[in-house]
Amino acid sequence: MANEQDLMERIVALAKRRGFIYPSSEIYGGINGFWDYGPLGVELKRNLKDAWWQDIVRCPPAGPDGRPLQMVGLDCSIIMNPKVWEASGHVTGFTDPMVDCKESNNRYRADQLMVIYAWDVEFGSGDDSQARRVFAFVHNDAKSFAAALSRAKKEAKKLGVKVVDEPPVLPLMHPEFEGYWQWVVGPDATEPGTLTQPRQFNLMFKSHAGAMEDSASLVYLRPETAQGIFCNYKNVTDTTRIKVPFGIAQIGKAFRNEINPRNFTFRSREFEQMEIEFFCHPSQADPWYAWWRDARFKWYVDYGLKSSKLRLRDHEKEELAHYARACADVEYEFPFGTSELEGIANRTDFDLAQHQKFSGRDMTYFDDETKERFIPHVIEPSGGIDRAALAFLCEAYCEDEAPDENGAMQRRTVLRFHPRLAPVKAAIFPLVKKDGMPEKALEIYAALRPQMTAFYDEKGAVGRRYRRQDEAGTPFCITVDGQTREDGTVTIRDRDSMKQERIASDAPTLLGCLQDRLRR
Ligand code: GAP
């Protein structure tokens, strides 16, 4: 576990050092739950969004009948009529249970707090004053578990009681703790009994549209992009020739006032979603759900998430939201634990029926061929771009060894991104800054730039330049050297195998060769 913590720290450090992700407004100390993407991060994220848009909207996969799915895109406003969020249930139901600590003034999501039975003393038996401190509080992740356990051990030593080696852990919200709240020591507290009872906290960010700040001007920043799609479903069927079954896709920002943003960008307050609402006949919802569930899992595998770290977890009946008939999560094993990247849900006709009820507009669909009228059922694959970017970053991160200029093996950090996701596709170097090499390298750079993200670097030893590109995840480095002038060839070095080959340096050959390799 300690190694995994370290690993996450190394990934976060690399993300900052190489310009993938910075804390937002860092010069003012940052702001919890908000992040900025740097020059490499923004390319990674854009490549991810482009890949999704291409694979879902522009060139959708073939459905079960072998024909390409009918898919279109939308880009809806972030602020919508607040009635949308009444109809969707977010105003009353989009809440998390929150507890406050009166000692540390920290705030926690009650359902994320865990209790360690650290002391080897039966509650209520023996010395009660000791037994009353048998609980220690942690977040449900390896780092805070380790911290809480070590704190528990220290306190136990002071009191002269024993801590079991592998203490049982339970969620605080477990019914067993109902009567014992006052004995619980909060994660950042020294004394027991400082945590308040949980209360519901609505996660939607509020603002006001217009000059008056009153209840009539209250608006919300959307907590999901999905509702923009539901509200436009009629517009889309009325203005295009699309027929059920079809899907509407959207990529866009979403905002949630998370109680505990954490795990780097994994749980942020501002993030981007990639959502599909797939509208189908009610009788076809189950097979379409199964189809999307498998298709979305495969998408992540295709872009390089190893299936051993990915899993598709079907929700238990008790876990399902009241409107969902089925739901599965694509989960990834991050260094901080296994967590959700995307949820695929069968939302039935819940959303359209709610909007029909609240707006008074007809949300039914008329099938010309069968002469049937119905409210379509919806399958929703809903993913987070920031979470996917983080998963691809973690998956790509690798430390191995590479020879330096003198052939001595050195540790290197390499990001083994899928070429389609790699922020920079090719780096171009002159071996040395003389003999016409920079000019030739700049010529190649100019030829490649319109076709792909390329990078030119002439500073420092070439080995170090390779290493810098390995760390940025650049799949190919092209070097102009002494032989280039003689036979017109350059070397092309592969990031993963570190093998170099000589190829012709004229633009069509180079471009063809790179494009071929990037497609692999
Ligand atoms: N329309 C359904 C919906 O929004 P969700 O499971 O709440 O479902 C979908 O969110 C996806 O959005 C999640 O799988 C996750 O990838 C991403 N997401 C949700 N909350 C997030 C947060 N606080 N930070 C980053 N990504 C988040």
XYZ file of C-alpha atoms and ligand atoms in Angstrom:
547
model
C 0.000 0.000 0.000
C 2.844 2.385 0.885
C 4.254 1.881 -2.612
C 0.908 2.655 -4.173
C 0.715 5.894 -2.163
C 4.180 6.785 -3.309
C 3.250 5.941 -6.844
C 0.313 8.344 -6.752
C 2.561 11.038 -5.306
C 5.061 10.462 -8.119
C 2.313 10.669 -10.735
C 0.967 13.925 -9.232
C 4.517 15.348 -9.134
C 5.148 14.388 -12.763
C 1.793 15.884 -13.806
C 2.839 19.189 -12.246
C 6.491 19.106 -13.339
C 5.737 18.373 -16.984
C 2.715 20.614 -17.363
C -0.155 18.132 -17.379
C -2.131 19.395 -14.381
C -1.664 22.387 -12.045
C -3.683 23.411 -8.986
C -6.126 26.124 -10.032
C -5.174 29.707 -9.051
C -2.021 28.323 -7.456
C -0.411 31.744 -6.940
C -3.156 32.412 -4.360
C -2.728 29.066 -2.654
C -5.061 27.149 -4.962
C -8.718 26.320 -4.413
C -9.856 22.930 -3.204
C -11.459 20.803 -5.918
C -10.413 22.863 -8.949
C -7.607 22.094 -11.395
C -6.022 23.570 -14.507
C -4.693 21.533 -17.417
C -1.268 22.633 -18.669
C 0.146 22.443 -22.197
C 0.521 18.647 -22.191
C -2.630 18.001 -20.130
C -4.849 20.001 -22.434
C -3.610 17.985 -25.422
C -4.215 14.714 -23.590
C -7.732 15.778 -22.667
C -8.476 17.051 -26.155
C -7.248 13.794 -27.700
C -9.498 11.880 -25.334
C -12.512 14.018 -26.211
C -11.719 13.803 -29.941
C -11.383 10.021 -29.734
C -14.733 9.732 -27.928
C -16.502 12.160 -30.298
C -15.076 10.390 -33.342
C -15.952 6.914 -32.061
C -19.421 7.862 -30.785
C -20.784 10.665 -32.981
C -18.897 10.922 -36.264
C -18.096 7.269 -36.836
C -20.303 5.343 -34.419
C -19.910 1.608 -34.046
C -22.199 -0.889 -35.770
C -25.147 -1.974 -33.649
C -26.387 -5.548 -33.180
C -27.906 -5.510 -36.708
C -24.527 -4.649 -38.245
C -25.571 -1.100 -39.263
C -23.859 1.969 -37.775
C -25.771 3.434 -34.847
C -27.612 6.702 -35.440
C -25.835 9.247 -33.263
C -25.830 13.046 -33.169
C -24.169 15.600 -30.893
C -25.321 18.583 -28.838
C -23.703 21.419 -26.931
C -26.157 22.787 -24.348
C -25.900 25.714 -21.962
C -24.485 25.159 -18.489
C -27.191 27.230 -16.818
C -30.707 26.081 -17.606
C -34.189 26.981 -16.438
C -34.189 25.905 -12.753
C -37.388 23.911 -13.332
C -35.184 21.395 -15.170
C -33.566 20.481 -11.852
C -36.926 20.220 -10.091
C -38.138 17.803 -12.767
C -34.933 15.769 -12.716
C -35.084 15.416 -8.926
C -31.789 17.235 -8.301
C -33.310 20.054 -6.212
C -34.639 17.639 -3.621
C -32.516 14.550 -4.077
C -29.007 15.451 -5.251
C -27.510 15.401 -1.796
C -24.739 13.770 0.170
C -24.817 13.170 3.915
C -22.419 15.565 5.637
C -20.913 15.630 9.124
C -18.982 18.456 10.756
C -16.219 18.124 13.303
C -16.631 20.698 16.061
C -13.005 20.348 17.107
C -11.184 20.618 13.749
C -13.941 22.516 11.908
C -13.512 20.068 9.038
C -16.413 18.738 7.064
C -16.724 15.157 5.785
C -19.006 13.055 3.657
C -20.530 10.752 6.226
C -20.791 7.862 3.782
C -17.036 8.039 3.141
C -15.978 7.867 6.756
C -14.840 4.547 8.080
C -14.351 3.354 11.614
C -11.467 1.215 12.810
C -12.020 -1.081 15.745
C -8.482 -0.501 16.793
C -8.422 -1.499 20.441
C -8.516 -5.079 21.608
C -11.114 -4.196 24.244
C -14.716 -5.265 23.953
C -16.963 -2.273 23.915
C -18.612 -1.808 27.271
C -16.428 -4.362 29.023
C -13.407 -3.712 31.206
C -12.323 -0.154 31.619
C -14.993 1.958 29.921
C -12.871 5.082 29.741
C -10.459 3.179 27.500
C -13.174 1.339 25.625
C -14.730 4.665 24.757
C -11.850 5.456 22.504
C -11.934 2.231 20.588
C -12.914 3.907 17.355
C -10.691 5.847 15.043
C -11.941 7.555 11.947
C -10.578 7.420 8.443
C -11.543 8.140 4.906
C -11.969 5.048 2.876
C -8.576 5.128 1.209
C -5.241 3.530 1.903
C -3.434 6.701 2.940
C -5.857 7.855 5.600
C -6.405 4.275 6.762
C -2.667 3.966 7.417
C -2.626 7.359 9.157
C -5.604 6.478 11.357
C -4.181 3.106 12.266
C -0.856 4.589 13.272
C -2.657 7.229 15.353
C -4.764 4.532 16.978
C -1.642 2.523 17.817
C 0.055 5.536 19.389
C -2.965 6.313 21.544
C -3.327 2.672 22.511
C 0.281 2.596 23.653
C -0.307 5.627 25.860
C -3.304 3.910 27.421
C -1.506 0.597 27.726
C -4.040 -1.362 25.648
C -3.456 -3.650 22.712
C -4.334 -2.978 19.083
C -5.244 -5.975 16.981
C -3.027 -6.526 13.933
C -5.731 -6.345 11.310
C -8.492 -4.311 12.918
C -11.949 -4.607 11.395
C -13.200 -1.567 9.507
C -16.820 -0.519 9.110
C -18.562 2.483 7.541
C -19.607 5.085 10.098
C -23.115 5.021 8.665
C -23.397 1.341 9.657
C -26.467 0.840 11.913
C -24.160 -0.615 14.581
C -22.856 2.871 15.410
C -26.200 4.547 15.842
C -26.038 4.666 19.630
C -22.271 5.195 19.842
C -21.700 8.384 17.910
C -20.291 10.168 20.955
C -17.387 7.686 21.270
C -16.117 8.266 17.786
C -12.844 10.158 17.321
C -12.980 12.206 14.115
C -10.204 11.955 11.490
C -8.576 15.225 12.533
C -9.760 15.350 16.147
C -8.060 14.382 19.372
C -11.168 13.849 21.488
C -14.186 11.624 20.857
C -17.692 13.018 20.380
C -16.890 16.021 18.234
C -18.739 14.894 15.105
C -22.252 16.169 14.396
C -25.021 13.878 13.200
C -25.162 13.636 9.369
C -27.359 16.114 7.501
C -28.158 16.249 3.819
C -26.182 18.732 1.719
C -27.271 19.629 -1.841
C -24.332 19.439 -4.247
C -25.574 21.915 -6.849
C -23.733 25.224 -7.133
C -26.144 28.138 -7.004
C -25.960 31.509 -8.733
C -28.294 34.280 -9.887
C -29.159 35.179 -13.465
C -29.681 38.912 -13.870
C -29.189 41.875 -11.604
C -31.544 40.879 -8.757
C -30.270 38.360 -6.228
C -33.587 36.900 -5.125
C -35.347 33.553 -5.277
C -36.823 34.417 -8.698
C -33.347 34.756 -10.213
C -31.886 31.625 -8.589
C -30.140 29.333 -11.063
C -27.894 26.292 -10.809
C -24.689 25.316 -12.576
C -25.553 21.985 -14.184
C -24.384 18.980 -12.162
C -24.620 16.755 -15.274
C -24.861 17.369 -19.019
C -27.625 14.775 -19.398
C -30.579 17.065 -18.693
C -29.668 19.351 -21.621
C -30.035 16.299 -23.847
C -33.421 15.306 -22.407
C -34.722 18.863 -22.803
C -33.661 18.871 -26.468
C -34.768 15.369 -27.403
C -37.913 16.730 -29.130
C -35.929 19.457 -30.912
C -33.610 16.800 -32.285
C -36.361 14.467 -33.520
C -38.287 17.433 -34.978
C -35.326 18.984 -36.807
C -33.466 15.909 -38.070
C -34.617 12.745 -39.827
C -33.394 10.591 -36.963
C -35.574 7.686 -35.820
C -35.653 5.576 -32.659
C -33.316 3.898 -31.781
C -30.829 6.755 -31.765
C -28.412 8.468 -29.421
C -27.524 12.042 -28.514
C -24.034 12.713 -27.206
C -22.600 15.667 -25.382
C -19.256 16.662 -23.893
C -19.243 19.517 -21.423
C -18.490 20.948 -18.020
C -20.437 19.878 -14.951
C -20.202 21.290 -11.438
C -20.748 19.653 -8.074
C -20.033 21.241 -4.725
C -18.408 18.044 -3.457
C -18.024 17.946 0.326
C -14.608 16.305 0.077
C -12.867 16.804 -3.256
C -9.926 14.397 -3.243
C -7.634 11.971 -4.975
C -6.170 14.598 -7.302
C -8.627 15.282 -10.145
C -10.694 12.172 -9.405
C -13.302 14.016 -7.353
C -13.336 17.672 -8.353
C -15.906 20.417 -8.051
C -15.634 21.353 -11.709
C -15.144 18.587 -14.249
C -16.091 17.474 -17.731
C -18.495 14.727 -18.672
C -18.967 12.734 -21.864
C -22.550 11.533 -21.860
C -24.748 9.575 -24.240
C -28.519 9.302 -23.951
C -29.636 6.467 -26.212
C -33.393 6.499 -26.943
C -35.056 3.205 -27.789
C -38.377 1.370 -27.792
C -39.265 0.230 -24.229
C -39.197 -3.419 -25.317
C -35.610 -2.994 -26.592
C -34.137 -1.308 -23.519
C -32.688 -4.460 -21.938
C -30.756 -5.643 -25.024
C -29.507 -2.083 -25.726
C -28.380 -1.778 -22.111
C -26.361 -4.998 -22.434
C -24.894 -3.792 -25.732
C -23.767 -0.391 -24.394
C -22.433 -1.903 -21.194
C -20.035 -4.106 -23.157
C -19.221 -1.487 -25.831
C -18.178 1.119 -23.284
C -15.972 -1.302 -21.373
C -14.242 -2.277 -24.610
C -13.619 1.400 -25.498
C -11.373 1.882 -22.465
C -9.505 -1.363 -23.200
C -8.976 -0.291 -26.823
C -7.231 2.897 -25.675
C -4.861 1.064 -23.434
C -6.397 0.468 -19.997
C -5.333 -3.069 -19.200
C -8.354 -5.231 -18.598
C -6.679 -6.627 -15.456
C -7.051 -3.148 -13.887
C -10.498 -2.511 -15.329
C -13.699 -4.117 -14.232
C -17.336 -3.882 -15.082
C -19.337 -3.991 -11.876
C -23.082 -4.557 -11.999
C -24.940 -2.669 -9.303
C -26.816 -4.672 -6.717
C -30.585 -4.093 -6.678
C -30.301 -2.025 -3.440
C -27.685 0.252 -5.017
C -29.863 1.256 -7.975
C -31.289 4.785 -8.139
C -35.088 4.705 -7.874
C -35.491 5.352 -11.632
C -32.827 2.922 -12.847
C -33.698 -0.586 -13.946
C -30.050 -1.615 -14.242
C -26.660 0.009 -13.877
C -23.043 -1.055 -14.300
C -19.860 0.878 -13.536
C -16.634 0.714 -15.494
C -14.111 0.813 -12.649
C -10.348 1.280 -12.746
C -7.766 0.264 -10.187
C -6.096 3.618 -9.392
C -3.127 3.655 -7.002
C -5.547 5.068 -4.372
C -8.150 2.349 -4.915
C -10.629 0.986 -7.422
C -13.164 3.616 -8.479
C -15.714 4.506 -11.127
C -14.787 5.939 -14.528
C -18.166 5.623 -16.172
C -21.644 4.418 -15.317
C -23.961 2.747 -17.833
C -27.586 2.952 -16.702
C -30.964 1.892 -17.977
C -32.909 5.017 -16.924
C -36.243 3.753 -18.354
C -38.607 6.608 -19.345
C -38.025 8.393 -16.029
C -36.433 11.611 -17.318
C -38.663 12.157 -20.339
C -41.792 11.360 -18.303
C -40.683 13.822 -15.600
C -40.057 16.570 -18.167
C -43.426 15.849 -19.767
C -45.043 16.226 -16.337
C -43.172 19.385 -15.296
C -43.113 21.216 -18.650
C -46.508 20.127 -19.937
C -44.852 19.325 -23.301
C -45.548 16.072 -25.106
C -42.452 13.875 -24.905
C -43.904 10.895 -26.771
C -42.440 9.538 -29.964
C -44.589 8.367 -32.858
C -43.278 5.443 -34.843
C -44.421 5.899 -38.486
C -43.926 2.263 -39.360
C -45.744 0.586 -36.474
C -48.078 3.549 -35.857
C -47.216 3.235 -32.181
C -46.816 6.173 -29.771
C -44.574 5.791 -26.718
C -42.120 7.571 -24.448
C -38.718 6.129 -25.410
C -36.632 4.393 -22.767
C -33.097 5.653 -22.298
C -29.754 3.910 -21.898
C -27.162 6.309 -20.514
C -23.410 5.712 -20.692
C -22.054 8.608 -18.626
C -18.311 9.073 -18.184
C -15.964 11.668 -16.747
C -13.199 13.022 -18.958
C -10.995 14.075 -16.056
C -11.315 10.642 -14.471
C -10.547 8.943 -17.771
C -7.539 11.252 -18.303
C -6.309 10.389 -14.810
C -6.765 6.659 -15.425
C -4.843 6.863 -18.726
C -2.121 8.865 -16.974
C -1.813 6.303 -14.163
C -1.863 3.407 -16.621
C 0.777 5.047 -18.833
C 3.147 5.834 -15.948
C 6.108 3.529 -15.893
C 9.636 3.564 -14.513
C 12.329 1.528 -16.218
C 15.940 1.903 -17.319
C 17.469 3.373 -20.445
C 21.103 3.818 -21.499
C 22.520 7.366 -21.401
C 24.950 8.865 -23.963
C 27.759 6.701 -22.567
C 25.730 3.527 -22.527
C 25.318 3.522 -18.721
C 21.855 2.455 -17.609
C 19.818 5.259 -16.021
C 16.376 5.215 -14.446
C 13.798 6.732 -16.744
C 10.179 7.679 -16.296
C 8.058 7.013 -19.320
C 4.404 7.599 -20.091
C 3.320 4.783 -22.384
C 0.210 6.461 -23.776
C -1.723 4.960 -26.643
C -0.384 6.949 -29.648
C -3.844 8.438 -30.291
C -3.939 9.893 -26.776
C -0.296 10.990 -26.559
C -0.161 14.813 -26.191
C 2.777 15.131 -28.620
C 3.086 12.608 -31.417
C 6.605 13.355 -32.671
C 9.638 15.292 -31.436
C 12.253 16.454 -33.895
C 15.891 16.992 -32.910
C 19.075 18.022 -34.643
C 21.824 15.841 -33.137
C 24.026 18.940 -32.753
C 23.470 22.641 -33.390
C 25.692 22.836 -36.486
C 26.366 21.486 -39.967
C 22.899 22.412 -41.217
C 21.224 19.965 -38.833
C 18.931 22.516 -37.107
C 17.772 23.814 -40.513
C 16.902 20.330 -41.742
C 15.180 19.465 -38.437
C 13.138 22.682 -38.584
C 12.114 21.826 -42.142
C 10.818 18.432 -40.960
C 9.100 20.089 -37.998
C 7.304 22.513 -40.348
C 6.171 19.638 -42.573
C 4.778 17.585 -39.667
C 3.057 20.351 -37.681
C -0.050 20.747 -39.828
C -0.697 17.006 -39.541
C 0.090 16.230 -35.905
C 1.253 17.760 -32.629
C 5.011 17.981 -33.017
C 7.781 19.422 -30.854
C 11.194 20.795 -31.802
C 14.133 20.715 -29.379
C 17.789 21.481 -30.026
C 19.041 22.040 -26.492
C 21.187 19.633 -24.472
C 22.491 16.108 -24.994
C 20.283 14.072 -27.284
C 19.894 11.310 -24.660
C 18.407 13.813 -22.251
C 16.117 15.115 -24.950
C 14.854 11.553 -25.541
C 14.281 11.144 -21.818
C 12.267 14.377 -21.631
C 10.036 13.154 -24.430
C 9.650 9.730 -22.780
C 8.381 11.544 -19.704
C 5.887 13.474 -21.820
C 4.706 10.254 -23.478
C 5.829 11.206 -27.011
C 5.756 7.977 -29.042
C 8.359 8.962 -31.679
C 11.544 11.043 -31.791
C 13.130 11.930 -35.110
C 16.804 12.908 -35.146
C 18.725 14.619 -37.913
C 22.384 13.555 -37.700
C 25.615 13.493 -39.724
C 24.306 10.772 -42.026
C 21.263 12.823 -42.997
C 23.338 15.056 -45.245
C 24.927 12.029 -46.928
C 21.919 9.845 -47.658
C 18.880 11.938 -46.694
C 17.818 9.575 -43.882
C 16.954 10.368 -40.254
C 16.539 8.125 -37.234
C 13.131 7.422 -35.772
C 13.164 6.229 -32.185
C 10.304 4.311 -30.626
C 9.456 5.412 -27.062
C 8.588 1.943 -25.767
C 11.199 -0.294 -27.381
C 13.796 2.551 -27.592
C 14.816 1.010 -30.943
C 15.992 3.358 -33.679
C 15.547 2.873 -37.408
C 16.715 4.942 -40.349
C 14.070 6.233 -42.715
C 13.989 8.674 -45.623
C 13.463 12.244 -44.442
C 11.324 13.591 -47.291
C 7.989 14.813 -45.952
C 5.652 12.277 -47.670
C 7.732 9.284 -46.528
C 8.117 10.592 -42.976
C 4.459 11.499 -42.667
C 3.298 8.195 -44.115
C 5.583 6.274 -41.776
C 4.455 8.205 -38.687
C 0.770 8.036 -39.525
C 1.066 4.325 -40.090
C 2.742 3.827 -36.703
C 0.297 6.124 -34.893
C -2.613 4.031 -36.159
C -1.192 0.767 -34.761
N -25.943 11.679 -15.852
C -25.497 10.689 -14.955
C -24.401 11.125 -14.106
O -24.046 12.296 -14.068
P -22.675 10.260 -12.343
O -22.267 8.846 -12.023
O -23.085 11.120 -11.235
O -23.837 10.111 -13.417
C -21.037 10.423 -14.357
O -21.503 10.966 -13.143
C -19.536 10.464 -14.417
O -19.075 11.791 -14.181
C -18.844 9.610 -13.355
O -18.726 8.271 -13.773
C -17.493 10.288 -13.265
O -16.621 9.809 -14.271
C -17.816 11.750 -13.536
N -17.883 12.485 -12.256
C -18.918 12.558 -11.412
N -18.609 13.324 -10.347
C -17.332 13.745 -10.536
C -16.432 14.571 -9.791
N -16.797 15.149 -8.650
N -15.197 14.783 -10.284
C -14.798 14.228 -11.459
N -15.618 13.446 -12.201
C -16.857 13.206 -11.751
